[in-house]
Amino acid sequence: MDLMNRTVSRLALAAGLVFGAAATHAATPAELATKAGCAVCHQPAAKGLGPSYQEIAKKYKGQAGAPATMAERVRKGSVGVFGKVPMTPTPPARISDADLKTVIDWILKTP
């Protein structure tokens, strides 16, 4: 009986590790952007309602203050930066500051 209890305990521990790992999956920057609603207007390479991530990266390439500028435009919204269609503000309730930084860093590394 003791052997059976140890086997069941080990199986439970293994299952917990497997399912626990799945539950703690760190979202990719693309997943964070999609969850925040960015993908409604922005696509990786193709222009949609808004510019593609590639266009955004190209515009801000080499600009030291680009991450802060982009974060401010995301939070407050903007118009006229990439055309006439306004970008609505994205509040912290939709994407945290830390996740926004992750997404912006990812966009700026887009080839």
mmCIF file of C-alpha atoms in Angstrom:
data_model
loop_
_atom_site.group_PDB
_atom_site.id
_atom_site.type_symbol
_atom_site.label_atom_id
_atom_site.label_comp_id
_atom_site.label_asym_id
_atom_site.label_seq_id
_atom_site.Cartn_x
_atom_site.Cartn_y
_atom_site.Cartn_z
ATOM 1 C CA MET A 1 0.000 0.000 0.000
ATOM 2 C CA ASP A 2 2.877 2.353 0.788
ATOM 3 C CA LEU A 3 4.305 1.832 -2.699
ATOM 4 C CA MET A 4 0.917 2.613 -4.232
ATOM 5 C CA ASN A 5 0.608 5.848 -2.214
ATOM 6 C CA ARG A 6 4.090 6.951 -3.281
ATOM 7 C CA THR A 7 3.287 6.187 -6.922
ATOM 8 C CA VAL A 8 0.035 8.142 -6.769
ATOM 9 C CA SER A 9 1.840 11.047 -5.068
ATOM 10 C CA ARG A 10 4.521 11.083 -7.755
ATOM 11 C CA LEU A 11 1.904 11.040 -10.505
ATOM 12 C CA ALA A 12 0.034 13.885 -8.833
ATOM 13 C CA LEU A 13 3.266 15.871 -8.513
ATOM 14 C CA ALA A 14 4.139 15.243 -12.171
ATOM 15 C CA ALA A 15 0.660 16.270 -13.282
ATOM 16 C CA GLY A 16 0.902 19.404 -11.165
ATOM 17 C CA LEU A 17 4.220 20.310 -12.719
ATOM 18 C CA VAL A 18 2.913 19.770 -16.241
ATOM 19 C CA PHE A 19 -0.344 21.624 -15.746
ATOM 20 C CA GLY A 20 1.304 24.271 -13.565
ATOM 21 C CA ALA A 21 3.824 24.977 -16.307
ATOM 22 C CA ALA A 22 1.014 25.413 -18.797
ATOM 23 C CA ALA A 23 -0.781 27.806 -16.470
ATOM 24 C CA THR A 24 2.325 29.965 -16.009
ATOM 25 C CA HIS A 25 3.137 30.253 -19.714
ATOM 26 C CA ALA A 26 4.620 33.681 -20.301
ATOM 27 C CA ALA A 27 2.758 35.435 -23.104
ATOM 28 C CA THR A 28 4.781 36.415 -26.141
ATOM 29 C CA PRO A 29 4.838 40.096 -27.170
ATOM 30 C CA ALA A 30 2.559 39.229 -30.104
ATOM 31 C CA GLU A 31 0.081 37.592 -27.718
ATOM 32 C CA LEU A 32 0.211 40.622 -25.405
ATOM 33 C CA ALA A 33 -0.457 42.973 -28.341
ATOM 34 C CA THR A 34 -3.356 40.853 -29.545
ATOM 35 C CA LYS A 35 -4.870 40.626 -26.052
ATOM 36 C CA ALA A 36 -4.601 44.436 -25.689
ATOM 37 C CA GLY A 37 -6.432 44.938 -28.982
ATOM 38 C CA CYS A 38 -3.467 46.237 -30.996
ATOM 39 C CA ALA A 39 -3.921 43.560 -33.655
ATOM 40 C CA VAL A 40 -7.326 44.989 -34.557
ATOM 41 C CA CYS A 41 -5.527 47.811 -36.395
ATOM 42 C CA HIS A 42 -1.884 46.675 -36.626
ATOM 43 C CA GLN A 43 -0.402 43.630 -38.355
ATOM 44 C CA PRO A 44 3.230 42.453 -38.429
ATOM 45 C CA ALA A 45 3.979 43.271 -42.061
ATOM 46 C CA ALA A 46 0.801 44.469 -43.782
ATOM 47 C CA LYS A 47 -0.872 47.824 -43.361
ATOM 48 C CA GLY A 48 -4.336 47.545 -41.875
ATOM 49 C CA LEU A 49 -6.388 50.304 -40.344
ATOM 50 C CA GLY A 50 -3.104 51.426 -38.799
ATOM 51 C CA PRO A 51 0.520 51.003 -39.827
ATOM 52 C CA SER A 52 2.198 47.604 -39.678
ATOM 53 C CA TYR A 53 4.658 46.857 -36.911
ATOM 54 C CA GLN A 54 7.369 46.982 -39.608
ATOM 55 C CA GLU A 55 6.333 50.524 -40.594
ATOM 56 C CA ILE A 56 6.349 51.610 -36.967
ATOM 57 C CA ALA A 57 9.808 50.104 -36.386
ATOM 58 C CA LYS A 58 11.141 51.802 -39.511
ATOM 59 C CA LYS A 59 9.777 55.219 -38.466
ATOM 60 C CA TYR A 60 11.331 55.072 -35.005
ATOM 61 C CA LYS A 61 14.592 53.264 -35.901
ATOM 62 C CA GLY A 62 17.590 54.829 -34.212
ATOM 63 C CA GLN A 63 15.589 57.352 -32.168
ATOM 64 C CA ALA A 64 16.784 57.301 -28.558
ATOM 65 C CA GLY A 65 13.447 58.450 -27.129
ATOM 66 C CA ALA A 66 11.323 56.175 -29.313
ATOM 67 C CA PRO A 67 10.083 53.817 -26.553
ATOM 68 C CA ALA A 68 8.860 56.715 -24.393
ATOM 69 C CA THR A 69 7.265 58.486 -27.366
ATOM 70 C CA MET A 70 5.515 55.322 -28.472
ATOM 71 C CA ALA A 71 4.278 54.556 -24.942
ATOM 72 C CA GLU A 72 2.862 58.065 -24.620
ATOM 73 C CA ARG A 73 1.085 57.772 -27.974
ATOM 74 C CA VAL A 74 -0.370 54.412 -27.008
ATOM 75 C CA ARG A 75 -1.600 55.706 -23.650
ATOM 76 C CA LYS A 76 -2.943 59.071 -24.863
ATOM 77 C CA GLY A 77 -3.811 58.173 -28.442
ATOM 78 C CA SER A 78 -2.549 60.099 -31.451
ATOM 79 C CA VAL A 79 -3.505 61.417 -34.842
ATOM 80 C CA GLY A 80 -1.443 62.478 -37.824
ATOM 81 C CA VAL A 81 1.618 60.397 -37.020
ATOM 82 C CA PHE A 82 0.924 57.774 -39.695
ATOM 83 C CA GLY A 83 -1.978 59.409 -41.483
ATOM 84 C CA LYS A 84 -5.430 60.750 -40.775
ATOM 85 C CA VAL A 85 -6.882 57.776 -38.921
ATOM 86 C CA PRO A 86 -6.597 58.442 -35.174
ATOM 87 C CA MET A 87 -5.251 55.883 -32.756
ATOM 88 C CA THR A 88 -7.458 55.683 -29.701
ATOM 89 C CA PRO A 89 -5.889 55.665 -26.223
ATOM 90 C CA THR A 90 -5.053 52.311 -24.690
ATOM 91 C CA PRO A 91 -5.450 52.403 -20.899
ATOM 92 C CA PRO A 92 -3.426 50.339 -18.406
ATOM 93 C CA ALA A 93 -6.535 48.216 -17.825
ATOM 94 C CA ARG A 94 -6.001 46.761 -21.333
ATOM 95 C CA ILE A 95 -2.208 46.408 -21.124
ATOM 96 C CA SER A 96 0.047 47.018 -18.136
ATOM 97 C CA ASP A 97 3.010 49.388 -18.368
ATOM 98 C CA ALA A 98 5.395 46.423 -18.139
ATOM 99 C CA ASP A 99 3.612 44.525 -20.921
ATOM 100 C CA LEU A 100 3.424 47.698 -23.028
ATOM 101 C CA LYS A 101 7.197 48.103 -22.684
ATOM 102 C CA THR A 102 7.646 44.480 -23.785
ATOM 103 C CA VAL A 103 5.445 45.028 -26.850
ATOM 104 C CA ILE A 104 7.168 48.298 -27.789
ATOM 105 C CA ASP A 105 10.624 46.722 -27.479
ATOM 106 C CA TRP A 106 9.428 43.853 -29.685
ATOM 107 C CA ILE A 107 7.992 46.226 -32.298
ATOM 108 C CA LEU A 108 11.213 48.225 -32.411
ATOM 109 C CA LYS A 109 13.142 44.990 -33.135
ATOM 110 C CA THR A 110 10.806 44.086 -35.994
ATOM 111 C CA PRO A 111 12.831 43.728 -39.211
#
